[in-house]
Amino acid sequence: MKVLITGSNGQLGSEIKELASDYKNLECVFKDLPELDICDAEVLNTFIIDQHINAVINCAGYTAVDKAEEEALIAQKVNSEGVLNLANALKKVDGKLIHISTDYVFDGNHSQPYKESDPVSPIGVYGQTKRAGELAVLNGSIDAIVIRTSWLYSSYGNNFVKTMLRLGNEKENLGVIFDQVGTPTYARDLAKTCLEILTGVNSVKISKNGNLYHYSNEGVASWYDFAISIMELGGVNCKVKPIQTKDYPTLAKRPQYSVLNKSKIKTDFKIEIPYWRDSLKDCIKKIKN
Ligand SMILES: NC(=O)c1ccc[n+]([C@@H]2O[C@H](COP(=O)([O-])OP(=O)(O)OC[C@H]3O[C@@H](n4cnc5c(N)ncnc54)[C@H](OP(=O)(O)O)[C@@H]3O)[C@@H](O)[C@H]2O)c1
């Protein structure tokens, strides 16, 4: 199977790049801006047809949650129209799509982990545009799945883990929000899951039912808990103090609670998901090396 990975220089795309050679039945092609822009429907169609692409893992996205509030049109173009372009192009070649979405499609008013069947109600532009992208896939009459994930980090790119390690080495004290709760996800774990789903061993097949799944690491944490663990596992001597969301104003509102229920993906694809602190340990070890 020939697989195109879009947005391949981002966190998730880079992790897939590292793992892809372990999956001998997949021939992976990695593309990102400026070479392949998912917003350019014509170039995308031509590429998918000419290169005989059978499947796409869409790692491309406009992921700047705060900036999206000021650049709604650009966020919409990438997260919704770009995804629709992918779905349309794959329909022409009967190809499969794994598309990645976010916990920010929820408003955060739950106190139980969100299931795929729970109603969505995004509270910011980023979440709204990602929801539009989900619908483009789910209504696209193609063999596809959408995987919602949360709090992604990696040894690649910019993310909370790398920011905390940097700030922790610069400052003696750091205030971190304790009243937003979710689950950190190591992009490497999600990358492995995407590749395993595509190989289709021991699992349901990607089908036209347009299936929606939730994936994060196991467990629950606040950003404060996450930061404490980063300092501890990173050997950084910085005192982390809990602060409230109202004491750290941002352009975009974020859900207070966005823990995802992962039962469906674990059952359908027979996968085991690592506990978030175990994966964090692996990632920090990699960053330090
Ligand atoms: N990061 C998180 O915490 C998080 C949480 C939940 C869900 N997700 C979702 O997970 C997916 C992967 O996230 P990530 O953290 O790996 O993202 P990322 O590191 O920001 O990578 C996204 C990649 O897409 C590229 N890109 C942007 N616009 C594009 C376009 N029009 N055509 C092709 N490529 C384009 C970016 O290039 P430039 O850098 O040049 O713009 C970047 O290389 C995204 O769909 C995101 O919404 C992320």
mmCIF file of C-alpha atoms and ligand atoms in Angstrom:
data_model
loop_
_atom_site.group_PDB
_atom_site.id
_atom_site.type_symbol
_atom_site.label_atom_id
_atom_site.label_comp_id
_atom_site.label_asym_id
_atom_site.label_seq_id
_atom_site.Cartn_x
_atom_site.Cartn_y
_atom_site.Cartn_z
ATOM 1 C CA MET A 1 0.000 0.000 0.000
ATOM 2 C CA LYS A 2 1.390 3.425 -0.972
ATOM 3 C CA VAL A 3 0.691 5.955 1.780
ATOM 4 C CA LEU A 4 1.000 9.736 1.596
ATOM 5 C CA ILE A 5 1.736 11.509 4.886
ATOM 6 C CA THR A 6 0.721 15.166 4.627
ATOM 7 C CA GLY A 7 2.090 17.801 7.022
ATOM 8 C CA SER A 8 5.001 15.403 7.502
ATOM 9 C CA ASN A 9 7.393 17.881 9.146
ATOM 10 C CA GLY A 10 5.096 18.433 12.149
ATOM 11 C CA GLN A 11 5.164 16.485 15.425
ATOM 12 C CA LEU A 12 3.018 13.544 14.318
ATOM 13 C CA GLY A 13 4.367 13.446 10.760
ATOM 14 C CA SER A 14 7.966 13.364 12.028
ATOM 15 C CA GLU A 15 7.196 10.477 14.394
ATOM 16 C CA ILE A 16 5.564 8.516 11.546
ATOM 17 C CA LYS A 17 8.677 9.185 9.449
ATOM 18 C CA GLU A 18 10.837 7.581 12.137
ATOM 19 C CA LEU A 19 8.640 4.493 12.530
ATOM 20 C CA ALA A 20 7.544 3.864 8.926
ATOM 21 C CA SER A 21 10.405 1.541 7.978
ATOM 22 C CA ASP A 22 9.122 -0.992 10.575
ATOM 23 C CA TYR A 23 5.977 -1.472 8.440
ATOM 24 C CA LYS A 24 7.260 -3.343 5.399
ATOM 25 C CA ASN A 25 3.889 -3.575 3.641
ATOM 26 C CA LEU A 26 3.558 0.224 3.603
ATOM 27 C CA GLU A 27 5.430 2.424 1.134
ATOM 28 C CA CYS A 28 5.327 5.881 2.721
ATOM 29 C CA VAL A 29 5.725 9.194 0.904
ATOM 30 C CA PHE A 30 6.298 12.249 3.130
ATOM 31 C CA LYS A 31 5.192 15.720 2.044
ATOM 32 C CA ASP A 32 4.702 19.098 3.699
ATOM 33 C CA LEU A 33 4.518 22.774 2.770
ATOM 34 C CA PRO A 34 5.614 24.274 0.456
ATOM 35 C CA GLU A 35 5.951 21.141 -1.684
ATOM 36 C CA LEU A 36 2.414 19.844 -1.140
ATOM 37 C CA ASP A 37 -0.278 22.214 0.121
ATOM 38 C CA ILE A 38 -3.530 20.421 0.978
ATOM 39 C CA CYS A 39 -5.369 23.678 0.212
ATOM 40 C CA ASP A 40 -4.371 23.394 -3.463
ATOM 41 C CA ALA A 41 -6.978 20.937 -4.721
ATOM 42 C CA GLU A 42 -5.579 20.656 -8.235
ATOM 43 C CA VAL A 43 -1.992 19.918 -7.194
ATOM 44 C CA LEU A 44 -3.259 17.474 -4.559
ATOM 45 C CA ASN A 45 -5.458 15.579 -7.071
ATOM 46 C CA THR A 46 -2.651 15.340 -9.571
ATOM 47 C CA PHE A 47 -0.170 14.140 -6.956
ATOM 48 C CA ILE A 48 -2.485 11.452 -5.557
ATOM 49 C CA ILE A 49 -3.384 10.150 -9.019
ATOM 50 C CA ASP A 50 0.088 10.350 -10.592
ATOM 51 C CA GLN A 51 1.848 8.807 -7.583
ATOM 52 C CA HIS A 52 -0.742 5.988 -7.302
ATOM 53 C CA ILE A 53 -1.460 6.845 -3.670
ATOM 54 C CA ASN A 54 -3.739 4.296 -1.917
ATOM 55 C CA ALA A 55 -4.031 5.984 1.466
ATOM 56 C CA VAL A 56 -3.315 9.240 3.278
ATOM 57 C CA ILE A 57 -2.506 9.939 6.922
ATOM 58 C CA ASN A 58 -3.358 13.607 7.244
ATOM 59 C CA CYS A 59 -0.977 15.174 9.775
ATOM 60 C CA ALA A 60 -1.343 18.622 8.191
ATOM 61 C CA GLY A 61 -3.183 21.182 10.225
ATOM 62 C CA TYR A 62 -3.390 24.753 11.406
ATOM 63 C CA THR A 63 -2.580 24.046 15.065
ATOM 64 C CA ALA A 64 -1.946 27.493 16.595
ATOM 65 C CA VAL A 65 -4.963 27.564 18.932
ATOM 66 C CA ASP A 66 -4.662 31.221 20.019
ATOM 67 C CA LYS A 67 -3.559 32.631 16.657
ATOM 68 C CA ALA A 68 -6.573 30.924 15.051
ATOM 69 C CA GLU A 69 -8.819 33.433 16.852
ATOM 70 C CA GLU A 70 -7.234 36.188 14.712
ATOM 71 C CA GLU A 71 -6.651 34.119 11.577
ATOM 72 C CA ALA A 72 -9.956 32.284 11.347
ATOM 73 C CA LEU A 73 -9.988 32.244 7.544
ATOM 74 C CA ILE A 74 -6.565 30.624 7.284
ATOM 75 C CA ALA A 75 -7.432 28.090 10.004
ATOM 76 C CA GLN A 76 -10.678 27.278 8.177
ATOM 77 C CA LYS A 77 -8.870 26.884 4.874
ATOM 78 C CA VAL A 78 -6.358 24.355 6.216
ATOM 79 C CA ASN A 79 -8.449 22.496 8.806
ATOM 80 C CA SER A 80 -11.652 22.290 6.799
ATOM 81 C CA GLU A 81 -11.220 23.056 3.066
ATOM 82 C CA GLY A 82 -7.851 21.291 2.885
ATOM 83 C CA VAL A 83 -9.370 18.194 4.474
ATOM 84 C CA LEU A 84 -12.298 18.303 2.040
ATOM 85 C CA ASN A 85 -9.772 18.459 -0.824
ATOM 86 C CA LEU A 86 -8.109 15.316 0.531
ATOM 87 C CA ALA A 87 -11.428 13.489 0.830
ATOM 88 C CA ASN A 88 -12.420 14.493 -2.724
ATOM 89 C CA ALA A 89 -9.071 13.443 -4.181
ATOM 90 C CA LEU A 90 -9.170 10.067 -2.395
ATOM 91 C CA LYS A 91 -12.714 9.428 -3.600
ATOM 92 C CA LYS A 92 -11.434 9.519 -7.189
ATOM 93 C CA VAL A 93 -8.898 6.740 -6.537
ATOM 94 C CA ASP A 94 -10.944 4.792 -3.959
ATOM 95 C CA GLY A 95 -8.238 5.548 -1.384
ATOM 96 C CA LYS A 96 -8.312 5.417 2.427
ATOM 97 C CA LEU A 97 -7.881 8.331 4.820
ATOM 98 C CA ILE A 98 -6.784 8.577 8.448
ATOM 99 C CA HIS A 99 -7.502 12.108 9.593
ATOM 100 C CA ILE A 100 -6.491 13.585 12.958
ATOM 101 C CA SER A 101 -8.813 15.810 14.976
ATOM 102 C CA THR A 102 -8.887 17.211 18.472
ATOM 103 C CA ASP A 103 -10.413 17.134 21.969
ATOM 104 C CA TYR A 104 -11.079 20.878 21.436
ATOM 105 C CA VAL A 105 -14.294 19.994 19.557
ATOM 106 C CA PHE A 106 -15.797 19.621 23.064
ATOM 107 C CA ASP A 107 -16.797 22.498 25.344
ATOM 108 C CA GLY A 108 -15.267 20.852 28.423
ATOM 109 C CA ASN A 109 -18.414 20.832 30.575
ATOM 110 C CA HIS A 110 -18.265 17.055 31.140
ATOM 111 C CA SER A 111 -16.936 15.300 34.208
ATOM 112 C CA GLN A 112 -16.739 11.853 32.581
ATOM 113 C CA PRO A 113 -14.384 10.951 29.696
ATOM 114 C CA TYR A 114 -15.873 12.013 26.357
ATOM 115 C CA LYS A 115 -17.156 9.237 24.092
ATOM 116 C CA GLU A 116 -17.280 9.491 20.291
ATOM 117 C CA SER A 117 -21.088 9.689 20.534
ATOM 118 C CA ASP A 118 -21.093 12.731 22.845
ATOM 119 C CA PRO A 119 -22.301 15.991 21.291
ATOM 120 C CA VAL A 120 -19.610 18.436 20.199
ATOM 121 C CA SER A 121 -19.651 22.145 20.933
ATOM 122 C CA PRO A 122 -16.302 23.803 20.207
ATOM 123 C CA ILE A 123 -15.621 27.012 22.136
ATOM 124 C CA GLY A 124 -12.878 28.429 19.907
ATOM 125 C CA VAL A 125 -12.057 28.940 16.223
ATOM 126 C CA TYR A 126 -9.495 26.123 16.157
ATOM 127 C CA GLY A 127 -12.045 23.593 17.484
ATOM 128 C CA GLN A 128 -14.737 24.895 15.119
ATOM 129 C CA THR A 129 -12.503 24.527 12.058
ATOM 130 C CA LYS A 130 -11.358 21.065 13.160
ATOM 131 C CA ARG A 131 -15.008 20.012 13.558
ATOM 132 C CA ALA A 132 -15.715 21.190 10.013
ATOM 133 C CA GLY A 133 -12.782 19.036 8.882
ATOM 134 C CA GLU A 134 -14.205 16.009 10.715
ATOM 135 C CA LEU A 135 -17.525 16.447 8.909
ATOM 136 C CA ALA A 136 -15.774 16.730 5.532
ATOM 137 C CA VAL A 137 -14.264 13.292 6.169
ATOM 138 C CA LEU A 138 -17.261 11.616 7.822
ATOM 139 C CA ASN A 139 -19.663 12.789 5.090
ATOM 140 C CA GLY A 140 -17.190 12.211 2.283
ATOM 141 C CA SER A 141 -18.298 8.674 1.290
ATOM 142 C CA ILE A 142 -14.728 7.431 1.440
ATOM 143 C CA ASP A 143 -13.029 4.697 3.452
ATOM 144 C CA ALA A 144 -11.909 6.833 6.344
ATOM 145 C CA ILE A 145 -11.466 7.226 10.051
ATOM 146 C CA VAL A 146 -11.115 10.343 12.146
ATOM 147 C CA ILE A 147 -8.992 10.058 15.290
ATOM 148 C CA ARG A 148 -9.453 12.762 17.911
ATOM 149 C CA THR A 149 -6.425 13.197 20.110
ATOM 150 C CA SER A 150 -5.329 15.585 22.873
ATOM 151 C CA TRP A 151 -2.328 17.486 24.279
ATOM 152 C CA LEU A 152 0.134 16.166 21.685
ATOM 153 C CA TYR A 153 3.872 16.388 22.349
ATOM 154 C CA SER A 154 7.010 14.954 20.786
ATOM 155 C CA SER A 155 10.765 15.408 20.644
ATOM 156 C CA TYR A 156 9.982 17.230 17.359
ATOM 157 C CA GLY A 157 8.451 20.680 16.969
ATOM 158 C CA ASN A 158 7.287 23.095 19.640
ATOM 159 C CA ASN A 159 5.150 21.776 22.443
ATOM 160 C CA PHE A 160 4.399 22.018 26.169
ATOM 161 C CA VAL A 161 7.090 19.514 27.182
ATOM 162 C CA LYS A 162 9.874 21.365 25.400
ATOM 163 C CA THR A 163 8.598 24.748 26.616
ATOM 164 C CA MET A 164 8.510 23.549 30.246
ATOM 165 C CA LEU A 165 12.032 22.080 30.016
ATOM 166 C CA ARG A 166 13.327 25.371 28.572
ATOM 167 C CA LEU A 167 11.509 27.613 31.065
ATOM 168 C CA GLY A 168 12.383 25.292 33.928
ATOM 169 C CA ASN A 169 16.059 25.753 33.155
ATOM 170 C CA GLU A 170 15.658 29.552 32.966
ATOM 171 C CA LYS A 171 13.435 30.229 36.001
ATOM 172 C CA GLU A 172 13.254 29.242 39.649
ATOM 173 C CA ASN A 173 9.426 29.384 39.803
ATOM 174 C CA LEU A 174 6.731 28.783 37.242
ATOM 175 C CA GLY A 175 2.935 29.126 37.504
ATOM 176 C CA VAL A 176 0.991 26.471 35.570
ATOM 177 C CA ILE A 177 -2.785 26.043 35.207
ATOM 178 C CA PHE A 178 -4.308 23.331 37.409
ATOM 179 C CA ASP A 179 -8.006 23.764 36.537
ATOM 180 C CA GLN A 180 -7.844 22.381 32.982
ATOM 181 C CA VAL A 181 -7.797 18.600 32.902
ATOM 182 C CA GLY A 182 -7.068 16.238 29.999
ATOM 183 C CA THR A 183 -4.522 13.648 28.927
ATOM 184 C CA PRO A 184 -1.089 14.253 27.404
ATOM 185 C CA THR A 185 -0.390 12.168 24.295
ATOM 186 C CA TYR A 186 3.044 11.216 22.979
ATOM 187 C CA ALA A 187 2.830 11.714 19.200
ATOM 188 C CA ARG A 188 5.018 8.618 18.770
ATOM 189 C CA ASP A 189 2.319 6.402 20.356
ATOM 190 C CA LEU A 190 -0.343 7.877 18.059
ATOM 191 C CA ALA A 191 1.982 7.504 15.046
ATOM 192 C CA LYS A 192 2.396 3.789 15.814
ATOM 193 C CA THR A 193 -1.385 3.390 16.122
ATOM 194 C CA CYS A 194 -2.007 5.076 12.748
ATOM 195 C CA LEU A 195 0.510 2.792 11.035
ATOM 196 C CA GLU A 196 -0.914 -0.317 12.734
ATOM 197 C CA ILE A 197 -4.461 0.621 11.748
ATOM 198 C CA LEU A 198 -3.378 0.993 8.115
ATOM 199 C CA THR A 199 -1.681 -2.390 8.061
ATOM 200 C CA GLY A 200 -5.009 -3.770 9.301
ATOM 201 C CA VAL A 201 -3.611 -6.752 11.223
ATOM 202 C CA ASN A 202 -6.124 -8.261 13.713
ATOM 203 C CA SER A 203 -8.566 -5.408 13.462
ATOM 204 C CA VAL A 204 -11.659 -4.020 11.771
ATOM 205 C CA LYS A 205 -11.032 -2.534 8.354
ATOM 206 C CA ILE A 206 -11.280 1.159 7.582
ATOM 207 C CA SER A 207 -14.695 1.457 6.001
ATOM 208 C CA LYS A 208 -17.156 3.871 4.424
ATOM 209 C CA ASN A 209 -19.033 4.122 7.712
ATOM 210 C CA GLY A 210 -16.752 7.068 8.395
ATOM 211 C CA ASN A 211 -15.733 5.942 11.820
ATOM 212 C CA LEU A 212 -14.778 8.310 14.590
ATOM 213 C CA TYR A 213 -12.301 7.327 17.321
ATOM 214 C CA HIS A 214 -10.690 8.836 20.422
ATOM 215 C CA TYR A 215 -7.009 8.307 21.191
ATOM 216 C CA SER A 216 -4.827 9.763 23.929
ATOM 217 C CA ASN A 217 -2.417 8.165 26.352
ATOM 218 C CA GLU A 218 -3.965 6.510 29.421
ATOM 219 C CA GLY A 219 -4.664 8.450 32.603
ATOM 220 C CA VAL A 220 -5.660 11.989 33.494
ATOM 221 C CA ALA A 221 -3.685 15.124 34.371
ATOM 222 C CA SER A 222 -3.966 18.867 34.723
ATOM 223 C CA TRP A 223 -1.372 21.058 32.944
ATOM 224 C CA TYR A 224 0.084 21.551 36.445
ATOM 225 C CA ASP A 225 0.451 17.774 37.007
ATOM 226 C CA PHE A 226 1.968 17.472 33.532
ATOM 227 C CA ALA A 227 4.471 20.261 34.274
ATOM 228 C CA ILE A 228 5.460 18.729 37.636
ATOM 229 C CA SER A 229 6.168 15.397 35.909
ATOM 230 C CA ILE A 230 8.166 17.099 33.145
ATOM 231 C CA MET A 231 10.408 18.813 35.716
ATOM 232 C CA GLU A 232 10.780 15.627 37.740
ATOM 233 C CA LEU A 233 11.505 13.300 34.802
ATOM 234 C CA GLY A 234 13.658 15.947 33.127
ATOM 235 C CA GLY A 235 15.735 16.457 36.285
ATOM 236 C CA VAL A 236 14.931 20.182 36.262
ATOM 237 C CA ASN A 237 15.050 22.042 39.541
ATOM 238 C CA CYS A 238 12.177 24.507 39.117
ATOM 239 C CA LYS A 239 9.302 25.047 41.555
ATOM 240 C CA VAL A 240 5.964 24.681 39.753
ATOM 241 C CA LYS A 241 3.027 26.483 41.350
ATOM 242 C CA PRO A 242 -0.656 25.853 40.565
ATOM 243 C CA ILE A 243 -2.535 28.806 39.048
ATOM 244 C CA GLN A 244 -6.087 29.214 37.767
ATOM 245 C CA THR A 245 -7.084 29.677 34.127
ATOM 246 C CA LYS A 246 -8.266 33.200 34.946
ATOM 247 C CA ASP A 247 -4.718 34.088 36.030
ATOM 248 C CA TYR A 248 -3.278 33.088 32.640
ATOM 249 C CA PRO A 249 -5.440 34.829 30.027
ATOM 250 C CA THR A 250 -5.190 33.555 26.440
ATOM 251 C CA LEU A 251 -6.886 34.623 23.208
ATOM 252 C CA ALA A 252 -8.696 31.306 22.823
ATOM 253 C CA LYS A 253 -10.843 29.693 25.500
ATOM 254 C CA ARG A 254 -9.949 26.075 26.182
ATOM 255 C CA PRO A 255 -12.139 23.246 27.506
ATOM 256 C CA GLN A 256 -11.775 22.780 31.279
ATOM 257 C CA TYR A 257 -12.172 19.020 30.938
ATOM 258 C CA SER A 258 -11.269 17.113 27.783
ATOM 259 C CA VAL A 259 -10.416 13.580 28.876
ATOM 260 C CA LEU A 260 -11.224 11.153 26.036
ATOM 261 C CA ASN A 261 -12.785 7.697 26.427
ATOM 262 C CA LYS A 262 -10.663 5.325 24.336
ATOM 263 C CA SER A 263 -12.628 2.085 24.699
ATOM 264 C CA LYS A 264 -13.734 2.015 21.057
ATOM 265 C CA ILE A 265 -10.290 2.288 19.449
ATOM 266 C CA LYS A 266 -8.829 -0.232 21.928
ATOM 267 C CA THR A 267 -11.565 -2.777 21.143
ATOM 268 C CA ASP A 268 -11.808 -2.303 17.362
ATOM 269 C CA PHE A 269 -8.077 -2.193 16.663
ATOM 270 C CA LYS A 270 -6.886 -4.397 19.552
ATOM 271 C CA ILE A 271 -4.317 -1.885 20.713
ATOM 272 C CA GLU A 272 -2.785 -1.247 24.096
ATOM 273 C CA ILE A 273 -2.237 2.365 25.087
ATOM 274 C CA PRO A 274 0.660 3.426 27.342
ATOM 275 C CA TYR A 275 0.125 5.422 30.552
ATOM 276 C CA TRP A 276 0.960 9.096 29.942
ATOM 277 C CA ARG A 277 3.823 9.287 32.460
ATOM 278 C CA ASP A 278 5.537 6.218 30.956
ATOM 279 C CA SER A 279 5.436 7.774 27.488
ATOM 280 C CA LEU A 280 6.567 11.134 28.850
ATOM 281 C CA LYS A 281 9.599 9.399 30.364
ATOM 282 C CA ASP A 282 10.477 7.908 26.934
ATOM 283 C CA CYS A 283 10.088 11.258 25.197
ATOM 284 C CA ILE A 284 12.207 13.176 27.714
ATOM 285 C CA LYS A 285 14.916 10.528 27.475
ATOM 286 C CA LYS A 286 14.907 11.029 23.695
ATOM 287 C CA ILE A 287 15.000 14.828 23.998
ATOM 288 C CA LYS A 288 17.953 14.611 26.391
ATOM 289 C CA ASN A 289 19.884 12.291 24.057
HETATM 290 N N1 LIG B 1 -0.629 19.662 18.909
HETATM 291 C C1 LIG B 1 -1.627 19.289 19.693
HETATM 292 O O1 LIG B 1 -1.622 19.462 20.926
HETATM 293 C C2 LIG B 1 -2.830 18.594 19.096
HETATM 294 C C3 LIG B 1 -3.875 18.187 19.944
HETATM 295 C C4 LIG B 1 -4.976 17.547 19.381
HETATM 296 C C5 LIG B 1 -5.022 17.326 18.007
HETATM 297 N N2 LIG B 1 -3.997 17.744 17.199
HETATM 298 C C6 LIG B 1 -4.099 17.501 15.762
HETATM 299 O O2 LIG B 1 -3.108 16.546 15.404
HETATM 300 C C7 LIG B 1 -2.642 16.788 14.079
HETATM 301 C C8 LIG B 1 -1.126 16.819 14.080
HETATM 302 O O3 LIG B 1 -0.721 17.813 15.007
HETATM 303 P P1 LIG B 1 0.811 18.228 15.169
HETATM 304 O O4 LIG B 1 0.961 18.716 16.572
HETATM 305 O O5 LIG B 1 1.696 17.169 14.635
HETATM 306 O O6 LIG B 1 0.827 19.495 14.211
HETATM 307 P P2 LIG B 1 2.076 20.393 13.795
HETATM 308 O O7 LIG B 1 3.303 19.960 14.518
HETATM 309 O O8 LIG B 1 1.622 21.815 13.879
HETATM 310 O O9 LIG B 1 2.267 19.992 12.257
HETATM 311 C C9 LIG B 1 1.359 20.357 11.279
HETATM 312 C C10 LIG B 1 2.097 20.353 9.967
HETATM 313 O O10 LIG B 1 1.161 20.685 8.934
HETATM 314 C C11 LIG B 1 1.782 21.624 8.078
HETATM 315 N N3 LIG B 1 0.788 22.368 7.326
HETATM 316 C C12 LIG B 1 0.122 23.493 7.689
HETATM 317 N N4 LIG B 1 -0.691 23.903 6.702
HETATM 318 C C13 LIG B 1 -0.555 23.000 5.692
HETATM 319 C C14 LIG B 1 -1.092 22.883 4.393
HETATM 320 N N5 LIG B 1 -1.964 23.789 3.927
HETATM 321 N N6 LIG B 1 -0.725 21.843 3.616
HETATM 322 C C15 LIG B 1 0.169 20.938 4.062
HETATM 323 N N7 LIG B 1 0.746 21.001 5.278
HETATM 324 C C16 LIG B 1 0.390 22.019 6.084
HETATM 325 C C17 LIG B 1 2.594 22.480 9.025
HETATM 326 O O11 LIG B 1 3.534 23.253 8.316
HETATM 327 P P3 LIG B 1 3.975 24.684 8.921
HETATM 328 O O12 LIG B 1 4.611 24.390 10.253
HETATM 329 O O13 LIG B 1 4.902 25.215 7.891
HETATM 330 O O14 LIG B 1 2.717 25.482 9.078
HETATM 331 C C18 LIG B 1 3.206 21.416 9.920
HETATM 332 O O15 LIG B 1 4.382 20.872 9.366
HETATM 333 C C19 LIG B 1 -3.305 18.084 13.631
HETATM 334 O O16 LIG B 1 -4.413 17.768 12.839
HETATM 335 C C20 LIG B 1 -3.776 18.724 14.921
HETATM 336 O O17 LIG B 1 -4.918 19.532 14.716
HETATM 337 C C21 LIG B 1 -2.896 18.361 17.714
#
